[in-house]
mmCIF file of C-alpha atoms in Angstrom:
data_model
loop_
_atom_site.group_PDB
_atom_site.id
_atom_site.type_symbol
_atom_site.label_atom_id
_atom_site.label_comp_id
_atom_site.label_asym_id
_atom_site.label_seq_id
_atom_site.Cartn_x
_atom_site.Cartn_y
_atom_site.Cartn_z
ATOM 1 C CA VAL P 11 72.308 -29.878 78.231
ATOM 2 C CA GLY P 12 76.165 -29.502 77.693
ATOM 3 C CA GLY P 13 76.949 -31.735 80.749
ATOM 4 C CA ILE P 14 78.656 -29.141 82.625
ATOM 5 C CA GLU P 15 76.139 -29.513 85.446
ATOM 6 C CA GLN P 16 74.605 -32.755 86.662
ATOM 7 C CA ILE P 17 71.102 -33.510 85.614
ATOM 8 C CA ASP P 18 68.817 -33.365 88.723
ATOM 9 C CA ALA P 19 65.529 -33.439 87.223
ATOM 10 C CA GLY P 20 63.895 -34.460 83.866
ATOM 11 C CA GLU P 21 65.882 -36.062 81.213
ATOM 12 C CA ILE P 22 67.901 -35.200 78.267
ATOM 13 C CA SER P 23 67.943 -37.389 75.230
ATOM 14 C CA ILE P 24 70.224 -37.332 72.138
ATOM 15 C CA ASP P 25 69.772 -39.577 69.365
ATOM 16 C CA GLY P 26 67.512 -41.874 71.642
ATOM 17 C CA LEU P 27 70.244 -42.130 74.200
ATOM 18 C CA ASN P 28 68.848 -40.912 77.711
ATOM 19 C CA LEU P 29 71.872 -38.909 79.198
ATOM 20 C CA SER P 30 70.514 -39.041 82.767
ATOM 21 C CA LYS P 31 70.560 -42.856 82.713
ATOM 22 C CA SER P 32 73.594 -43.512 80.777
ATOM 23 C CA LYS P 33 76.805 -45.134 82.264
ATOM 24 C CA ASP P 34 79.048 -43.810 79.533
ATOM 25 C CA ILE P 35 77.843 -40.284 79.415
ATOM 26 C CA ILE P 36 81.311 -38.898 78.757
ATOM 27 C CA THR P 37 81.620 -40.943 75.516
ATOM 28 C CA ILE P 38 78.123 -39.900 74.426
ATOM 29 C CA TYR P 39 79.052 -36.013 74.846
ATOM 30 C CA ARG P 40 82.432 -36.623 72.899
ATOM 31 C CA GLU P 41 80.634 -38.476 70.063
ATOM 32 C CA LYS P 42 77.481 -36.470 69.920
ATOM 33 C CA ILE P 43 78.006 -32.833 70.892
ATOM 34 C CA GLY P 44 80.080 -30.010 69.686
ATOM 35 C CA PHE P 45 80.494 -26.622 71.575
ATOM 36 C CA LEU P 46 80.800 -23.205 70.304
ATOM 37 C CA PHE P 47 81.562 -20.483 73.003
ATOM 38 C CA GLN P 48 81.528 -16.773 73.098
ATOM 39 C CA ASN P 49 85.296 -16.691 74.314
ATOM 40 C CA PHE P 50 86.340 -19.326 71.570
ATOM 41 C CA ALA P 51 87.735 -21.919 73.947
ATOM 42 C CA LEU P 52 91.065 -22.151 72.019
ATOM 43 C CA VAL P 53 94.576 -22.773 73.457
ATOM 44 C CA GLU P 54 96.101 -19.349 72.467
ATOM 45 C CA ASN P 55 99.888 -20.491 72.412
ATOM 46 C CA LYS P 56 99.094 -23.295 70.073
ATOM 47 C CA THR P 57 98.799 -23.141 66.181
ATOM 48 C CA VAL P 58 95.436 -23.347 64.497
ATOM 49 C CA GLU P 59 96.204 -26.862 63.150
ATOM 50 C CA GLU P 60 96.998 -28.075 66.861
ATOM 51 C CA ASN P 61 93.809 -26.586 68.087
ATOM 52 C CA ILE P 62 91.735 -28.258 65.407
ATOM 53 C CA HIS P 63 93.588 -31.518 65.987
ATOM 54 C CA MET P 64 92.588 -31.609 69.651
ATOM 55 C CA ILE P 65 89.467 -33.658 68.613
ATOM 56 C CA ASP P 66 90.248 -37.335 69.157
ATOM 57 C CA LYS P 67 90.791 -39.099 65.816
ATOM 58 C CA LYS P 68 87.796 -41.439 66.452
ATOM 59 C CA TYR P 69 85.455 -38.529 66.656
ATOM 60 C CA ARG P 70 86.727 -36.772 63.473
ATOM 61 C CA ASN P 71 85.084 -36.604 60.066
ATOM 62 C CA ASP P 72 87.351 -37.703 57.135
ATOM 63 C CA VAL P 73 88.384 -34.116 56.169
ATOM 64 C CA THR P 74 91.648 -32.397 56.368
ATOM 65 C CA VAL P 75 92.594 -29.316 58.277
ATOM 66 C CA ALA P 76 93.269 -27.534 55.216
ATOM 67 C CA SER P 77 89.869 -28.285 53.795
ATOM 68 C CA VAL P 78 87.982 -27.191 57.048
ATOM 69 C CA LEU P 79 90.076 -24.044 57.189
ATOM 70 C CA ASP P 80 89.099 -23.432 53.544
ATOM 71 C CA THR P 81 85.672 -23.751 54.327
ATOM 72 C CA VAL P 82 85.772 -21.089 56.996
ATOM 73 C CA GLY P 83 87.845 -18.721 54.863
ATOM 74 C CA LEU P 84 91.244 -19.193 56.513
ATOM 75 C CA SER P 85 93.275 -21.108 53.932
ATOM 76 C CA GLY P 86 97.110 -21.114 54.871
ATOM 77 C CA TYR P 87 96.568 -20.422 58.666
ATOM 78 C CA GLU P 88 97.448 -23.992 59.880
ATOM 79 C CA LYS P 89 100.915 -22.854 61.406
ATOM 80 C CA ARG P 90 99.728 -19.345 62.822
ATOM 81 C CA LYS P 91 99.362 -19.181 66.629
ATOM 82 C CA VAL P 92 96.099 -18.512 67.701
ATOM 83 C CA PHE P 93 96.958 -15.408 69.834
ATOM 84 C CA THR P 94 98.127 -13.604 66.521
ATOM 85 C CA LEU P 95 94.271 -13.972 65.250
ATOM 86 C CA SER P 96 91.534 -11.465 65.429
ATOM 87 C CA GLY P 97 88.359 -12.493 67.447
ATOM 88 C CA GLY P 98 86.502 -13.199 64.125
ATOM 89 C CA GLU P 99 89.250 -15.404 62.984
ATOM 90 C CA GLN P 100 89.546 -17.299 66.190
ATOM 91 C CA GLN P 101 85.847 -18.077 66.234
ATOM 92 C CA ARG P 102 86.169 -19.383 62.636
ATOM 93 C CA VAL P 103 88.974 -21.658 63.958
ATOM 94 C CA ALA P 104 86.490 -22.925 66.436
ATOM 95 C CA ILE P 105 83.976 -23.416 63.831
ATOM 96 C CA ALA P 106 86.523 -25.325 61.645
ATOM 97 C CA ARG P 107 86.832 -27.703 64.436
ATOM 98 C CA LEU P 108 82.955 -28.312 64.437
ATOM 99 C CA PHE P 109 83.373 -29.185 60.637
ATOM 100 C CA MET P 110 86.025 -31.691 61.473
ATOM 101 C CA LYS P 111 84.043 -33.331 64.442
ATOM 102 C CA LYS P 112 81.505 -36.018 63.992
ATOM 103 C CA CYS P 113 78.824 -34.553 66.274
ATOM 104 C CA THR P 114 74.961 -34.456 65.703
ATOM 105 C CA ILE P 115 74.491 -31.355 67.928
ATOM 106 C CA VAL P 116 76.221 -28.174 68.358
ATOM 107 C CA LEU P 117 75.774 -26.119 71.536
ATOM 108 C CA ALA P 118 76.515 -22.490 70.851
ATOM 109 C CA ASP P 119 76.708 -20.019 73.736
ATOM 110 C CA GLU P 120 76.525 -16.411 72.472
ATOM 111 C CA PRO P 121 78.864 -17.420 69.524
ATOM 112 C CA THR P 122 78.792 -13.832 67.985
ATOM 113 C CA GLY P 123 78.629 -11.850 71.352
ATOM 114 C CA SER P 124 82.085 -10.615 71.202
ATOM 115 C CA LEU P 125 82.264 -10.016 67.568
ATOM 116 C CA ASP P 126 81.476 -6.866 65.306
ATOM 117 C CA ARG P 127 78.505 -7.216 62.972
ATOM 118 C CA ASN P 128 80.592 -8.143 59.868
ATOM 119 C CA ASN P 129 82.237 -11.005 61.653
ATOM 120 C CA ALA P 130 78.996 -11.980 63.334
ATOM 121 C CA ASP P 131 77.456 -12.374 59.912
ATOM 122 C CA ILE P 132 80.345 -14.611 58.683
ATOM 123 C CA VAL P 133 80.189 -16.617 61.768
ATOM 124 C CA MET P 134 76.321 -17.084 61.479
ATOM 125 C CA GLY P 135 76.712 -18.123 57.874
ATOM 126 C CA HIS P 136 79.009 -20.877 58.848
ATOM 127 C CA ILE P 137 76.795 -22.062 61.628
ATOM 128 C CA MET P 138 73.932 -22.354 59.094
ATOM 129 C CA GLU P 139 76.375 -24.435 56.889
ATOM 130 C CA LEU P 140 76.850 -26.783 59.836
ATOM 131 C CA ASN P 141 73.125 -27.102 60.174
ATOM 132 C CA LYS P 142 72.791 -27.843 56.325
ATOM 133 C CA LEU P 143 75.306 -30.669 56.993
ATOM 134 C CA GLY P 144 72.700 -32.201 59.410
ATOM 135 C CA LYS P 145 73.994 -30.726 62.604
ATOM 136 C CA THR P 146 71.331 -29.523 65.104
ATOM 137 C CA ILE P 147 72.153 -26.121 66.433
ATOM 138 C CA LEU P 148 71.122 -25.219 69.857
ATOM 139 C CA MET P 149 72.008 -21.440 70.289
ATOM 140 C CA VAL P 150 71.829 -19.081 73.048
ATOM 141 C CA THR P 151 71.803 -15.186 71.945
ATOM 142 C CA HIS P 152 70.692 -11.883 72.692
ATOM 143 C CA ASP P 153 71.234 -10.808 68.978
ATOM 144 C CA GLU P 154 67.763 -10.088 67.327
ATOM 145 C CA LYS P 155 69.182 -10.562 63.928
ATOM 146 C CA LEU P 156 70.477 -13.958 64.670
ATOM 147 C CA LYS P 157 67.269 -15.102 66.131
ATOM 148 C CA GLN P 158 65.407 -14.208 62.853
ATOM 149 C CA GLN P 159 67.644 -16.853 61.078
ATOM 150 C CA GLY P 160 66.714 -19.629 63.529
ATOM 151 C CA GLY P 161 64.337 -22.363 62.327
ATOM 152 C CA ARG P 162 62.700 -22.484 65.739
ATOM 153 C CA VAL P 163 63.009 -19.804 68.354
ATOM 154 C CA ILE P 164 62.268 -20.370 72.151
ATOM 155 C CA GLU P 165 62.427 -17.112 74.077
ATOM 156 C CA LEU P 166 62.953 -17.312 77.785
#
């Protein structure tokens, strides 16, 4: 689904666009999909602001870094280096990036897997906020508590 592996059977459509038949699949992924990983996928030697600004300007919502950091409870963290942050703070920076991005779907791979219960609850609250903004959340998790918060749960 995330485009990491080539589609070899079936099809994946996002907003009516068939990814298996599209010639411009990279642009579709950049425009439509946001990612949230267990390991945060941040550049540790860069600042929080630099990490959030890694989203190409044409794929950003009209919001400021300060406002998305305020949304995730990290006001004033713009100039802090990512490596100085706790795991929960790093995941909230990754979520702030999703508030900044114009995507319609968020693929979340064990987004709370490396966090303690308190930080997992905070992160899940922000994921639910993204969903209320109209972003579809497709999340893989082993956490039974998080499964209970899903609108639709598919167990494999």
